[in-house]
JSON list of N, CA and C in Angstrom, two decimals:
[
{"chain": "A", "resi": 182, "resn": "MET", "atom": "N", "xyz": [14.01, -23.03, 2.16]},
{"chain": "A", "resi": 182, "resn": "MET", "atom": "CA", "xyz": [12.73, -23.10, 1.48]},
{"chain": "A", "resi": 182, "resn": "MET", "atom": "C", "xyz": [12.96, -23.03, -0.02]},
{"chain": "A", "resi": 183, "resn": "SER", "atom": "N", "xyz": [12.28, -23.88, -0.74]},
{"chain": "A", "resi": 183, "resn": "SER", "atom": "CA", "xyz": [12.37, -23.83, -2.20]},
{"chain": "A", "resi": 183, "resn": "SER", "atom": "C", "xyz": [11.42, -22.76, -2.72]},
{"chain": "A", "resi": 184, "resn": "GLN", "atom": "N", "xyz": [11.32, -22.65, -4.03]},
{"chain": "A", "resi": 184, "resn": "GLN", "atom": "CA", "xyz": [10.45, -21.65, -4.65]},
{"chain": "A", "resi": 184, "resn": "GLN", "atom": "C", "xyz": [9.02, -21.78, -4.13]},
{"chain": "A", "resi": 185, "resn": "ALA", "atom": "N", "xyz": [8.41, -20.66, -3.81]},
{"chain": "A", "resi": 185, "resn": "ALA", "atom": "CA", "xyz": [7.05, -20.65, -3.28]},
{"chain": "A", "resi": 185, "resn": "ALA", "atom": "C", "xyz": [6.19, -19.68, -4.08]},
{"chain": "A", "resi": 186, "resn": "ASN", "atom": "N", "xyz": [4.90, -19.94, -4.10]},
{"chain": "A", "resi": 186, "resn": "ASN", "atom": "CA", "xyz": [3.93, -19.07, -4.74]},
{"chain": "A", "resi": 186, "resn": "ASN", "atom": "C", "xyz": [2.98, -18.54, -3.67]},
{"chain": "A", "resi": 187, "resn": "LEU", "atom": "N", "xyz": [2.93, -17.23, -3.55]},
{"chain": "A", "resi": 187, "resn": "LEU", "atom": "CA", "xyz": [2.07, -16.57, -2.57]},
{"chain": "A", "resi": 187, "resn": "LEU", "atom": "C", "xyz": [0.89, -15.95, -3.29]},
{"chain": "A", "resi": 188, "resn": "TYR", "atom": "N", "xyz": [-0.32, -16.26, -2.83]},
{"chain": "A", "resi": 188, "resn": "TYR", "atom": "CA", "xyz": [-1.54, -15.70, -3.41]},
{"chain": "A", "resi": 188, "resn": "TYR", "atom": "C", "xyz": [-2.11, -14.69, -2.43]},
{"chain": "A", "resi": 189, "resn": "ILE", "atom": "N", "xyz": [-2.38, -13.49, -2.93]},
{"chain": "A", "resi": 189, "resn": "ILE", "atom": "CA", "xyz": [-2.87, -12.39, -2.10]},
{"chain": "A", "resi": 189, "resn": "ILE", "atom": "C", "xyz": [-4.02, -11.66, -2.78]},
{"chain": "A", "resi": 190, "resn": "SER", "atom": "N", "xyz": [-4.67, -10.80, -2.01]},
{"chain": "A", "resi": 190, "resn": "SER", "atom": "CA", "xyz": [-5.68, -9.87, -2.54]},
{"chain": "A", "resi": 190, "resn": "SER", "atom": "C", "xyz": [-5.36, -8.50, -1.98]},
{"chain": "A", "resi": 191, "resn": "LYS", "atom": "N", "xyz": [-5.47, -7.48, -2.81]},
{"chain": "A", "resi": 191, "resn": "LYS", "atom": "CA", "xyz": [-5.21, -6.11, -2.35]},
{"chain": "A", "resi": 191, "resn": "LYS", "atom": "C", "xyz": [-6.25, -5.65, -1.34]},
{"chain": "A", "resi": 192, "resn": "ARG", "atom": "N", "xyz": [-7.40, -6.30, -1.31]},
{"chain": "A", "resi": 192, "resn": "ARG", "atom": "CA", "xyz": [-8.48, -5.91, -0.41]},
{"chain": "A", "resi": 192, "resn": "ARG", "atom": "C", "xyz": [-8.35, -6.54, 0.98]},
{"chain": "A", "resi": 193, "resn": "CYS", "atom": "N", "xyz": [-7.40, -7.44, 1.15]},
{"chain": "A", "resi": 193, "resn": "CYS", "atom": "CA", "xyz": [-7.25, -8.18, 2.40]},
{"chain": "A", "resi": 193, "resn": "CYS", "atom": "C", "xyz": [-6.22, -7.50, 3.31]},
{"chain": "A", "resi": 194, "resn": "PRO", "atom": "N", "xyz": [-6.60, -7.15, 4.54]},
{"chain": "A", "resi": 194, "resn": "PRO", "atom": "CA", "xyz": [-5.63, -6.49, 5.43]},
{"chain": "A", "resi": 194, "resn": "PRO", "atom": "C", "xyz": [-4.46, -7.40, 5.82]},
{"chain": "A", "resi": 195, "resn": "TYR", "atom": "N", "xyz": [-4.69, -8.70, 5.93]},
{"chain": "A", "resi": 195, "resn": "TYR", "atom": "CA", "xyz": [-3.60, -9.62, 6.24]},
{"chain": "A", "resi": 195, "resn": "TYR", "atom": "C", "xyz": [-2.60, -9.69, 5.09]},
{"chain": "A", "resi": 196, "resn": "CYS", "atom": "N", "xyz": [-3.11, -9.65, 3.87]},
{"chain": "A", "resi": 196, "resn": "CYS", "atom": "CA", "xyz": [-2.24, -9.66, 2.69]},
{"chain": "A", "resi": 196, "resn": "CYS", "atom": "C", "xyz": [-1.39, -8.40, 2.65]},
{"chain": "A", "resi": 197, "resn": "ARG", "atom": "N", "xyz": [-1.99, -7.26, 2.95]},
{"chain": "A", "resi": 197, "resn": "ARG", "atom": "CA", "xyz": [-1.23, -6.01, 2.94]},
{"chain": "A", "resi": 197, "resn": "ARG", "atom": "C", "xyz": [-0.13, -6.03, 4.00]},
{"chain": "A", "resi": 198, "resn": "LYS", "atom": "N", "xyz": [-0.43, -6.56, 5.19]},
{"chain": "A", "resi": 198, "resn": "LYS", "atom": "CA", "xyz": [0.58, -6.67, 6.24]},
{"chain": "A", "resi": 198, "resn": "LYS", "atom": "C", "xyz": [1.69, -7.62, 5.81]},
{"chain": "A", "resi": 199, "resn": "LEU", "atom": "N", "xyz": [1.32, -8.71, 5.18]},
{"chain": "A", "resi": 199, "resn": "LEU", "atom": "CA", "xyz": [2.30, -9.68, 4.70]},
{"chain": "A", "resi": 199, "resn": "LEU", "atom": "C", "xyz": [3.22, -9.05, 3.65]},
{"chain": "A", "resi": 200, "resn": "LEU", "atom": "N", "xyz": [2.66, -8.26, 2.75]},
{"chain": "A", "resi": 200, "resn": "LEU", "atom": "CA", "xyz": [3.47, -7.59, 1.74]},
{"chain": "A", "resi": 200, "resn": "LEU", "atom": "C", "xyz": [4.44, -6.59, 2.37]},
{"chain": "A", "resi": 201, "resn": "GLU", "atom": "N", "xyz": [4.00, -5.91, 3.42]},
{"chain": "A", "resi": 201, "resn": "GLU", "atom": "CA", "xyz": [4.90, -4.99, 4.13]},
{"chain": "A", "resi": 201, "resn": "GLU", "atom": "C", "xyz": [6.09, -5.74, 4.73]},
{"chain": "A", "resi": 202, "resn": "ILE", "atom": "N", "xyz": [5.82, -6.87, 5.34]},
{"chain": "A", "resi": 202, "resn": "ILE", "atom": "CA", "xyz": [6.89, -7.68, 5.93]},
{"chain": "A", "resi": 202, "resn": "ILE", "atom": "C", "xyz": [7.84, -8.17, 4.85]},
{"chain": "A", "resi": 203, "resn": "LEU", "atom": "N", "xyz": [7.28, -8.69, 3.76]},
{"chain": "A", "resi": 203, "resn": "LEU", "atom": "CA", "xyz": [8.12, -9.22, 2.67]},
{"chain": "A", "resi": 203, "resn": "LEU", "atom": "C", "xyz": [8.97, -8.14, 2.03]},
{"chain": "A", "resi": 204, "resn": "HIS", "atom": "N", "xyz": [8.45, -6.92, 1.98]},
{"chain": "A", "resi": 204, "resn": "HIS", "atom": "CA", "xyz": [9.19, -5.81, 1.39]},
{"chain": "A", "resi": 204, "resn": "HIS", "atom": "C", "xyz": [10.53, -5.60, 2.11]},
{"chain": "A", "resi": 205, "resn": "GLY", "atom": "N", "xyz": [10.55, -5.84, 3.41]},
{"chain": "A", "resi": 205, "resn": "GLY", "atom": "CA", "xyz": [11.78, -5.67, 4.18]},
{"chain": "A", "resi": 205, "resn": "GLY", "atom": "C", "xyz": [12.65, -6.91, 4.28]},
{"chain": "A", "resi": 206, "resn": "ARG", "atom": "N", "xyz": [12.19, -8.02, 3.74]},
{"chain": "A", "resi": 206, "resn": "ARG", "atom": "CA", "xyz": [12.94, -9.27, 3.85]},
{"chain": "A", "resi": 206, "resn": "ARG", "atom": "C", "xyz": [13.75, -9.53, 2.59]},
{"chain": "A", "resi": 207, "resn": "HIS", "atom": "N", "xyz": [14.88, -8.86, 2.49]},
{"chain": "A", "resi": 207, "resn": "HIS", "atom": "CA", "xyz": [15.74, -8.98, 1.32]},
{"chain": "A", "resi": 207, "resn": "HIS", "atom": "C", "xyz": [16.29, -10.41, 1.15]},
{"chain": "A", "resi": 208, "resn": "ASP", "atom": "N", "xyz": [16.37, -11.14, 2.26]},
{"chain": "A", "resi": 208, "resn": "ASP", "atom": "CA", "xyz": [16.88, -12.51, 2.20]},
{"chain": "A", "resi": 208, "resn": "ASP", "atom": "C", "xyz": [15.94, -13.46, 1.45]},
{"chain": "A", "resi": 209, "resn": "LEU", "atom": "N", "xyz": [14.69, -13.06, 1.27]},
{"chain": "A", "resi": 209, "resn": "LEU", "atom": "CA", "xyz": [13.71, -13.92, 0.59]},
{"chain": "A", "resi": 209, "resn": "LEU", "atom": "C", "xyz": [13.46, -13.52, -0.87]},
{"chain": "A", "resi": 210, "resn": "ARG", "atom": "N", "xyz": [14.11, -12.46, -1.32]},
{"chain": "A", "resi": 210, "resn": "ARG", "atom": "CA", "xyz": [13.89, -12.00, -2.70]},
{"chain": "A", "resi": 210, "resn": "ARG", "atom": "C", "xyz": [14.22, -13.11, -3.69]},
{"chain": "A", "resi": 211, "resn": "GLY", "atom": "N", "xyz": [13.35, -13.28, -4.65]},
{"chain": "A", "resi": 211, "resn": "GLY", "atom": "CA", "xyz": [13.54, -14.29, -5.69]},
{"chain": "A", "resi": 211, "resn": "GLY", "atom": "C", "xyz": [13.06, -15.68, -5.29]},
{"chain": "A", "resi": 212, "resn": "MET", "atom": "N", "xyz": [12.68, -15.85, -4.03]},
{"chain": "A", "resi": 212, "resn": "MET", "atom": "CA", "xyz": [12.22, -17.15, -3.56]},
{"chain": "A", "resi": 212, "resn": "MET", "atom": "C", "xyz": [10.70, -17.27, -3.55]},
{"chain": "A", "resi": 213, "resn": "ILE", "atom": "N", "xyz": [10.02, -16.11, -3.54]},
{"chain": "A", "resi": 213, "resn": "ILE", "atom": "CA", "xyz": [8.57, -16.11, -3.44]},
{"chain": "A", "resi": 213, "resn": "ILE", "atom": "C", "xyz": [7.97, -15.35, -4.62]},
{"chain": "A", "resi": 214, "resn": "SER", "atom": "N", "xyz": [7.15, -16.03, -5.37]},
{"chain": "A", "resi": 214, "resn": "SER", "atom": "CA", "xyz": [6.43, -15.43, -6.48]},
{"chain": "A", "resi": 214, "resn": "SER", "atom": "C", "xyz": [5.05, -15.02, -5.96]},
{"chain": "A", "resi": 215, "resn": "ILE", "atom": "N", "xyz": [4.66, -13.77, -6.21]},
{"chain": "A", "resi": 215, "resn": "ILE", "atom": "CA", "xyz": [3.40, -13.25, -5.68]},
{"chain": "A", "resi": 215, "resn": "ILE", "atom": "C", "xyz": [2.37, -13.10, -6.79]},
{"chain": "A", "resi": 216, "resn": "THR", "atom": "N", "xyz": [1.19, -13.65, -6.55]},
{"chain": "A", "resi": 216, "resn": "THR", "atom": "CA", "xyz": [0.07, -13.55, -7.49]},
{"chain": "A", "resi": 216, "resn": "THR", "atom": "C", "xyz": [-1.09, -12.86, -6.80]},
{"chain": "A", "resi": 217, "resn": "CYS", "atom": "N", "xyz": [-1.55, -11.76, -7.39]},
{"chain": "A", "resi": 217, "resn": "CYS", "atom": "CA", "xyz": [-2.72, -11.06, -6.87]},
{"chain": "A", "resi": 217, "resn": "CYS", "atom": "C", "xyz": [-3.96, -11.64, -7.54]},
{"chain": "A", "resi": 218, "resn": "ILE", "atom": "N", "xyz": [-4.83, -12.25, -6.73]},
{"chain": "A", "resi": 218, "resn": "ILE", "atom": "CA", "xyz": [-6.01, -12.90, -7.30]},
{"chain": "A", "resi": 218, "resn": "ILE", "atom": "C", "xyz": [-7.03, -11.91, -7.82]},
{"chain": "A", "resi": 219, "resn": "ASP", "atom": "N", "xyz": [-6.85, -10.62, -7.50]},
{"chain": "A", "resi": 219, "resn": "ASP", "atom": "CA", "xyz": [-7.76, -9.58, -8.01]},
{"chain": "A", "resi": 219, "resn": "ASP", "atom": "C", "xyz": [-7.49, -9.32, -9.49]},
{"chain": "A", "resi": 220, "resn": "GLU", "atom": "N", "xyz": [-6.28, -9.62, -9.93]},
{"chain": "A", "resi": 220, "resn": "GLU", "atom": "CA", "xyz": [-5.86, -9.24, -11.28]},
{"chain": "A", "resi": 220, "resn": "GLU", "atom": "C", "xyz": [-5.45, -10.40, -12.17]},
{"chain": "A", "resi": 221, "resn": "GLN", "atom": "N", "xyz": [-5.12, -11.54, -11.57]},
{"chain": "A", "resi": 221, "resn": "GLN", "atom": "CA", "xyz": [-4.58, -12.65, -12.35]},
{"chain": "A", "resi": 221, "resn": "GLN", "atom": "C", "xyz": [-5.36, -13.93, -12.04]},
{"chain": "A", "resi": 222, "resn": "PRO", "atom": "N", "xyz": [-5.38, -14.85, -13.00]},
{"chain": "A", "resi": 222, "resn": "PRO", "atom": "CA", "xyz": [-6.03, -16.13, -12.72]},
{"chain": "A", "resi": 222, "resn": "PRO", "atom": "C", "xyz": [-5.27, -16.89, -11.64]},
{"chain": "A", "resi": 223, "resn": "PHE", "atom": "N", "xyz": [-5.97, -17.73, -10.92]},
{"chain": "A", "resi": 223, "resn": "PHE", "atom": "CA", "xyz": [-5.35, -18.51, -9.85]},
{"chain": "A", "resi": 223, "resn": "PHE", "atom": "C", "xyz": [-6.00, -19.90, -9.82]},
{"chain": "A", "resi": 224, "resn": "PRO", "atom": "N", "xyz": [-5.29, -20.88, -9.25]},
{"chain": "A", "resi": 224, "resn": "PRO", "atom": "CA", "xyz": [-5.82, -22.25, -9.21]},
{"chain": "A", "resi": 224, "resn": "PRO", "atom": "C", "xyz": [-7.11, -22.34, -8.39]},
{"chain": "A", "resi": 225, "resn": "LYS", "atom": "N", "xyz": [-7.96, -23.26, -8.77]},
{"chain": "A", "resi": 225, "resn": "LYS", "atom": "CA", "xyz": [-9.26, -23.43, -8.10]},
{"chain": "A", "resi": 225, "resn": "LYS", "atom": "C", "xyz": [-9.12, -23.91, -6.66]},
{"chain": "A", "resi": 226, "resn": "TYR", "atom": "N", "xyz": [-7.97, -24.51, -6.33]},
{"chain": "A", "resi": 226, "resn": "TYR", "atom": "CA", "xyz": [-7.79, -24.99, -4.95]},
{"chain": "A", "resi": 226, "resn": "TYR", "atom": "C", "xyz": [-7.47, -23.86, -3.97]},
{"chain": "A", "resi": 227, "resn": "ILE", "atom": "N", "xyz": [-7.26, -22.64, -4.46]},
{"chain": "A", "resi": 227, "resn": "ILE", "atom": "CA", "xyz": [-7.05, -21.50, -3.59]},
{"chain": "A", "resi": 227, "resn": "ILE", "atom": "C", "xyz": [-8.43, -21.01, -3.14]},
{"chain": "A", "resi": 228, "resn": "LYS", "atom": "N", "xyz": [-8.72, -21.18, -1.85]},
{"chain": "A", "resi": 228, "resn": "LYS", "atom": "CA", "xyz": [-10.04, -20.83, -1.31]},
{"chain": "A", "resi": 228, "resn": "LYS", "atom": "C", "xyz": [-10.01, -19.59, -0.43]},
{"chain": "A", "resi": 229, "resn": "SER", "atom": "N", "xyz": [-8.84, -19.19, 0.05]},
{"chain": "A", "resi": 229, "resn": "SER", "atom": "CA", "xyz": [-8.71, -18.00, 0.88]},
{"chain": "A", "resi": 229, "resn": "SER", "atom": "C", "xyz": [-7.30, -17.44, 0.71]},
{"chain": "A", "resi": 230, "resn": "VAL", "atom": "N", "xyz": [-7.13, -16.19, 1.09]},
{"chain": "A", "resi": 230, "resn": "VAL", "atom": "CA", "xyz": [-5.83, -15.54, 1.01]},
{"chain": "A", "resi": 230, "resn": "VAL", "atom": "C", "xyz": [-5.54, -14.83, 2.32]},
{"chain": "A", "resi": 231, "resn": "PRO", "atom": "N", "xyz": [-4.29, -14.63, 2.67]},
{"chain": "A", "resi": 231, "resn": "PRO", "atom": "CA", "xyz": [-3.13, -15.09, 1.93]},
{"chain": "A", "resi": 231, "resn": "PRO", "atom": "C", "xyz": [-2.91, -16.59, 2.14]},
{"chain": "A", "resi": 232, "resn": "VAL", "atom": "N", "xyz": [-2.36, -17.20, 1.12]},
{"chain": "A", "resi": 232, "resn": "VAL", "atom": "CA", "xyz": [-1.98, -18.60, 1.18]},
{"chain": "A", "resi": 232, "resn": "VAL", "atom": "C", "xyz": [-0.72, -18.76, 0.33]},
{"chain": "A", "resi": 233, "resn": "MET", "atom": "N", "xyz": [0.17, -19.63, 0.78]},
{"chain": "A", "resi": 233, "resn": "MET", "atom": "CA", "xyz": [1.40, -19.85, 0.04]},
{"chain": "A", "resi": 233, "resn": "MET", "atom": "C", "xyz": [1.49, -21.33, -0.31]},
{"chain": "A", "resi": 234, "resn": "VAL", "atom": "N", "xyz": [1.92, -21.60, -1.52]},
{"chain": "A", "resi": 234, "resn": "VAL", "atom": "CA", "xyz": [2.11, -22.97, -1.98]},
{"chain": "A", "resi": 234, "resn": "VAL", "atom": "C", "xyz": [3.61, -23.23, -2.04]},
{"chain": "A", "resi": 235, "resn": "VAL", "atom": "N", "xyz": [4.05, -24.20, -1.23]},
{"chain": "A", "resi": 235, "resn": "VAL", "atom": "CA", "xyz": [5.46, -24.58, -1.17]},
{"chain": "A", "resi": 235, "resn": "VAL", "atom": "C", "xyz": [5.53, -26.08, -1.39]},
{"chain": "A", "resi": 236, "resn": "GLU", "atom": "N", "xyz": [6.20, -26.47, -2.47]},
{"chain": "A", "resi": 236, "resn": "GLU", "atom": "CA", "xyz": [6.35, -27.90, -2.79]},
{"chain": "A", "resi": 236, "resn": "GLU", "atom": "C", "xyz": [5.02, -28.65, -2.71]},
{"chain": "A", "resi": 237, "resn": "ASN", "atom": "N", "xyz": [4.00, -28.14, -3.35]},
{"chain": "A", "resi": 237, "resn": "ASN", "atom": "CA", "xyz": [2.66, -28.74, -3.41]},
{"chain": "A", "resi": 237, "resn": "ASN", "atom": "C", "xyz": [1.94, -28.79, -2.08]},
{"chain": "A", "resi": 238, "resn": "GLU", "atom": "N", "xyz": [2.41, -28.04, -1.08]},
{"chain": "A", "resi": 238, "resn": "GLU", "atom": "CA", "xyz": [1.72, -27.92, 0.20]},
{"chain": "A", "resi": 238, "resn": "GLU", "atom": "C", "xyz": [1.14, -26.52, 0.32]},
{"chain": "A", "resi": 239, "resn": "LEU", "atom": "N", "xyz": [-0.09, -26.44, 0.85]},
{"chain": "A", "resi": 239, "resn": "LEU", "atom": "CA", "xyz": [-0.71, -25.14, 1.11]},
{"chain": "A", "resi": 239, "resn": "LEU", "atom": "C", "xyz": [-0.35, -24.69, 2.51]},
{"chain": "A", "resi": 240, "resn": "TRP", "atom": "N", "xyz": [0.22, -23.49, 2.62]},
{"chain": "A", "resi": 240, "resn": "TRP", "atom": "CA", "xyz": [0.52, -22.90, 3.92]},
{"chain": "A", "resi": 240, "resn": "TRP", "atom": "C", "xyz": [-0.55, -21.89, 4.23]},
{"chain": "A", "resi": 241, "resn": "THR", "atom": "N", "xyz": [-1.19, -22.02, 5.38]},
{"chain": "A", "resi": 241, "resn": "THR", "atom": "CA", "xyz": [-2.24, -21.09, 5.79]},
{"chain": "A", "resi": 241, "resn": "THR", "atom": "C", "xyz": [-1.63, -19.75, 6.18]},
{"chain": "A", "resi": 242, "resn": "THR", "atom": "N", "xyz": [-2.49, -18.79, 6.43]},
{"chain": "A", "resi": 242, "resn": "THR", "atom": "CA", "xyz": [-2.05, -17.47, 6.87]},
{"chain": "A", "resi": 242, "resn": "THR", "atom": "C", "xyz": [-1.16, -17.58, 8.10]},
{"chain": "A", "resi": 243, "resn": "ASP", "atom": "N", "xyz": [-1.60, -18.34, 9.10]},
{"chain": "A", "resi": 243, "resn": "ASP", "atom": "CA", "xyz": [-0.82, -18.50, 10.33]},
{"chain": "A", "resi": 243, "resn": "ASP", "atom": "C", "xyz": [0.53, -19.14, 10.06]},
{"chain": "A", "resi": 244, "resn": "GLU", "atom": "N", "xyz": [0.57, -20.12, 9.18]},
{"chain": "A", "resi": 244, "resn": "GLU", "atom": "CA", "xyz": [1.84, -20.80, 8.86]},
{"chain": "A", "resi": 244, "resn": "GLU", "atom": "C", "xyz": [2.80, -19.86, 8.14]},
{"chain": "A", "resi": 245, "resn": "VAL", "atom": "N", "xyz": [2.28, -19.01, 7.26]},
{"chain": "A", "resi": 245, "resn": "VAL", "atom": "CA", "xyz": [3.12, -18.06, 6.53]},
{"chain": "A", "resi": 245, "resn": "VAL", "atom": "C", "xyz": [3.72, -17.05, 7.51]},
{"chain": "A", "resi": 246, "resn": "PHE", "atom": "N", "xyz": [2.90, -16.48, 8.38]},
{"chain": "A", "resi": 246, "resn": "PHE", "atom": "CA", "xyz": [3.40, -15.51, 9.34]},
{"chain": "A", "resi": 246, "resn": "PHE", "atom": "C", "xyz": [4.38, -16.16, 10.32]},
{"chain": "A", "resi": 247, "resn": "ALA", "atom": "N", "xyz": [4.12, -17.41, 10.74]},
{"chain": "A", "resi": 247, "resn": "ALA", "atom": "CA", "xyz": [5.04, -18.12, 11.64]},
{"chain": "A", "resi": 247, "resn": "ALA", "atom": "C", "xyz": [6.38, -18.36, 10.95]},
{"chain": "A", "resi": 248, "resn": "PHE", "atom": "N", "xyz": [6.36, -18.75, 9.69]},
{"chain": "A", "resi": 248, "resn": "PHE", "atom": "CA", "xyz": [7.60, -18.96, 8.95]},
{"chain": "A", "resi": 248, "resn": "PHE", "atom": "C", "xyz": [8.40, -17.67, 8.89]},
{"chain": "A", "resi": 249, "resn": "LEU", "atom": "N", "xyz": [7.74, -16.57, 8.58]},
{"chain": "A", "resi": 249, "resn": "LEU", "atom": "CA", "xyz": [8.44, -15.30, 8.47]},
{"chain": "A", "resi": 249, "resn": "LEU", "atom": "C", "xyz": [9.05, -14.88, 9.81]},
{"chain": "A", "resi": 250, "resn": "GLU", "atom": "N", "xyz": [8.33, -15.12, 10.89]},
{"chain": "A", "resi": 250, "resn": "GLU", "atom": "CA", "xyz": [8.83, -14.77, 12.22]},
{"chain": "A", "resi": 250, "resn": "GLU", "atom": "C", "xyz": [10.05, -15.63, 12.59]},
{"chain": "A", "resi": 251, "resn": "GLU", "atom": "N", "xyz": [9.94, -16.94, 12.34]},
{"chain": "A", "resi": 251, "resn": "GLU", "atom": "CA", "xyz": [11.01, -17.86, 12.72]},
{"chain": "A", "resi": 251, "resn": "GLU", "atom": "C", "xyz": [12.26, -17.71, 11.87]},
{"chain": "A", "resi": 252, "resn": "SER", "atom": "N", "xyz": [12.10, -17.30, 10.64]},
{"chain": "A", "resi": 252, "resn": "SER", "atom": "CA", "xyz": [13.24, -17.22, 9.72]},
{"chain": "A", "resi": 252, "resn": "SER", "atom": "C", "xyz": [13.84, -15.83, 9.62]},
{"chain": "A", "resi": 253, "resn": "ASP", "atom": "N", "xyz": [13.31, -14.87, 10.39]},
{"chain": "A", "resi": 253, "resn": "ASP", "atom": "CA", "xyz": [13.76, -13.49, 10.29]},
{"chain": "A", "resi": 253, "resn": "ASP", "atom": "C", "xyz": [15.18, -13.35, 10.85]},
{"chain": "A", "resi": 254, "resn": "PRO", "atom": "N", "xyz": [16.15, -13.02, 9.99]},
{"chain": "A", "resi": 254, "resn": "PRO", "atom": "CA", "xyz": [17.54, -12.90, 10.46]},
{"chain": "A", "resi": 254, "resn": "PRO", "atom": "C", "xyz": [17.74, -11.72, 11.42]},
{"chain": "A", "resi": 255, "resn": "SER", "atom": "N", "xyz": [16.88, -10.73, 11.41]},
{"chain": "A", "resi": 255, "resn": "SER", "atom": "CA", "xyz": [17.03, -9.59, 12.30]},
{"chain": "A", "resi": 255, "resn": "SER", "atom": "C", "xyz": [16.61, -9.93, 13.74]},
{"chain": "A", "resi": 256, "resn": "LYS", "atom": "N", "xyz": [16.00, -11.08, 13.95]},
{"chain": "A", "resi": 256, "resn": "LYS", "atom": "CA", "xyz": [15.60, -11.50, 15.29]},
{"chain": "A", "resi": 256, "resn": "LYS", "atom": "C", "xyz": [16.74, -12.18, 16.04]},
{"chain": "A", "resi": 257, "resn": "GLY", "atom": "N", "xyz": [17.90, -12.31, 15.38]},
{"chain": "A", "resi": 257, "resn": "GLY", "atom": "CA", "xyz": [19.06, -12.90, 16.05]},
{"chain": "A", "resi": 257, "resn": "GLY", "atom": "C", "xyz": [18.98, -14.39, 16.22]},
{"chain": "A", "resi": 258, "resn": "GLN", "atom": "N", "xyz": [18.25, -15.06, 15.34]},
{"chain": "A", "resi": 258, "resn": "GLN", "atom": "CA", "xyz": [18.10, -16.51, 15.43]},
{"chain": "A", "resi": 258, "resn": "GLN", "atom": "C", "xyz": [19.47, -17.17, 15.32]},
{"chain": "A", "resi": 259, "resn": "GLY", "atom": "N", "xyz": [19.72, -18.12, 16.17]},
{"chain": "A", "resi": 259, "resn": "GLY", "atom": "CA", "xyz": [20.95, -18.87, 16.11]},
{"chain": "A", "resi": 259, "resn": "GLY", "atom": "C", "xyz": [22.10, -18.23, 16.86]},
{"chain": "A", "resi": 260, "resn": "GLN", "atom": "N", "xyz": [21.90, -17.07, 17.45]},
{"chain": "A", "resi": 260, "resn": "GLN", "atom": "CA", "xyz": [22.97, -16.42, 18.19]},
{"chain": "A", "resi": 260, "resn": "GLN", "atom": "C", "xyz": [22.91, -16.84, 19.64]},
{"chain": "A", "resi": 261, "resn": "GLN", "atom": "N", "xyz": [24.07, -16.97, 20.25]},
{"chain": "A", "resi": 261, "resn": "GLN", "atom": "CA", "xyz": [24.15, -17.34, 21.65]},
{"chain": "A", "resi": 261, "resn": "GLN", "atom": "C", "xyz": [23.95, -16.10, 22.52]},
{"chain": "A", "resi": 262, "resn": "PRO", "atom": "N", "xyz": [23.26, -16.21, 23.64]},
{"chain": "A", "resi": 262, "resn": "PRO", "atom": "CA", "xyz": [23.06, -15.05, 24.52]},
{"chain": "A", "resi": 262, "resn": "PRO", "atom": "C", "xyz": [24.35, -14.64, 25.21]}
]
């Protein structure tokens, strides 16, 4: 994944859960820039949070959580049984 921008709100329970997950994902550090819409300006095309912008594509909440689940190295992805 290339550089991504994640837009969140501190008032959103999904955003808080997402931040908890990201806190433990050291493999993603430096790849995701986080913008809190409560405190900083954000683009007008952001209509809900959490949402992530990757290479000019909007990733919905479900897509962000699916990506994190599928790419989690602690889940043993790619290992043979």
